[in-house]
Amino acid sequence: MPRPMNWQWVAGTGTDTRPNRVLNPIRQAERYDPEGDYVRRWIPELAHIPGPAIHKPWRAGILGADYPAPIIECNGM
């Protein structure tokens, strides 16, 4: 059964927030969209990148006019 206000917990704005809980969108993409189908559907600029490399396009060598570089690169990206 879903928790009431579960969206607040996911967003980190509810009453049960923890300061060290950080959502990692790359890790979530790798876990729930391992082949990048969702990304290819909604970001056509990246559709030509094969397999899981689509989750880190800056490492696939397509930066520049086609797709912007990340603002920062954290450990583990």
Short mmCIF file of C-alpha atoms in Angstrom, two decimals:
data_model
loop_
_atom_site.label_atom_id
_atom_site.label_comp_id
_atom_site.label_asym_id
_atom_site.label_seq_id
_atom_site.Cartn_x
_atom_site.Cartn_y
_atom_site.Cartn_z
CA MET A 1 0.00 0.00 0.00
CA PRO A 2 1.46 3.41 -0.93
CA ARG A 3 2.41 5.78 1.83
CA PRO A 4 0.48 9.04 1.93
CA MET A 5 2.70 11.89 0.75
CA ASN A 6 5.22 9.44 -0.71
CA TRP A 7 6.08 12.07 -3.35
CA GLN A 8 7.41 14.31 -0.57
CA TRP A 9 9.66 11.53 0.70
CA VAL A 10 11.01 10.94 -2.82
CA ALA A 11 11.60 14.67 -3.31
CA GLY A 12 13.32 14.96 0.07
CA THR A 13 10.93 17.63 1.31
CA GLY A 14 8.78 15.64 3.73
CA THR A 15 9.03 15.36 7.48
CA ASP A 16 11.25 12.28 7.22
CA THR A 17 14.10 13.94 5.34
CA ARG A 18 17.65 12.84 5.98
CA PRO A 19 20.53 15.17 5.14
CA ASN A 20 22.65 12.47 3.52
CA ARG A 21 19.98 11.09 1.18
CA VAL A 22 20.71 12.19 -2.38
CA LEU A 23 18.94 10.99 -5.50
CA ASN A 24 21.44 9.98 -8.16
CA PRO A 25 19.61 10.21 -11.51
CA ILE A 26 22.38 8.39 -13.38
CA ARG A 27 22.26 5.44 -10.99
CA GLN A 28 18.46 5.36 -11.24
CA ALA A 29 18.65 5.39 -15.06
CA GLU A 30 21.19 2.57 -15.07
CA ARG A 31 19.05 0.54 -12.69
CA TYR A 32 15.60 1.06 -14.22
CA ASP A 33 16.41 1.79 -17.88
CA PRO A 34 19.60 -0.25 -18.47
CA GLU A 35 19.49 -0.06 -22.27
CA GLY A 36 18.37 3.59 -22.42
CA ASP A 37 15.01 3.08 -24.15
CA TYR A 38 13.33 5.87 -22.16
CA VAL A 39 16.17 8.28 -22.85
CA ARG A 40 16.12 7.51 -26.58
CA ARG A 41 12.40 8.19 -26.74
CA TRP A 42 12.51 11.58 -25.02
CA ILE A 43 15.98 12.87 -25.98
CA PRO A 44 16.36 12.24 -29.70
CA GLU A 45 19.77 13.95 -29.77
CA LEU A 46 21.13 10.93 -27.91
CA ALA A 47 19.22 8.20 -29.77
CA HIS A 48 22.26 7.12 -31.78
CA ILE A 49 24.35 6.26 -28.70
CA PRO A 50 24.39 2.48 -28.23
CA GLY A 51 23.40 0.61 -25.07
CA PRO A 52 24.02 1.92 -21.56
CA ALA A 53 26.52 4.54 -22.79
CA ILE A 54 23.49 6.76 -23.35
CA HIS A 55 23.38 7.54 -19.61
CA LYS A 56 26.77 9.30 -19.76
CA PRO A 57 26.79 11.06 -23.14
CA TRP A 58 29.73 13.28 -22.18
CA ARG A 59 31.87 10.15 -22.15
CA ALA A 60 30.56 9.02 -25.55
CA GLY A 61 32.24 11.93 -27.35
CA ILE A 62 29.17 13.81 -28.59
CA LEU A 63 29.55 17.04 -26.66
CA GLY A 64 29.40 20.41 -28.27
CA ALA A 65 26.55 21.53 -30.45
CA ASP A 66 24.62 18.26 -30.09
CA TYR A 67 24.44 18.02 -26.32
CA PRO A 68 25.81 20.19 -23.47
CA ALA A 69 28.57 19.04 -21.13
CA PRO A 70 27.65 18.40 -17.49
CA ILE A 71 27.87 21.44 -15.23
CA ILE A 72 29.84 19.38 -12.69
CA GLU A 73 31.08 15.83 -12.60
CA CYS A 74 30.91 14.23 -9.17
CA ASN A 75 32.80 11.15 -8.03
CA GLY A 76 31.20 8.08 -9.45
CA MET A 77 29.74 9.74 -12.56
#
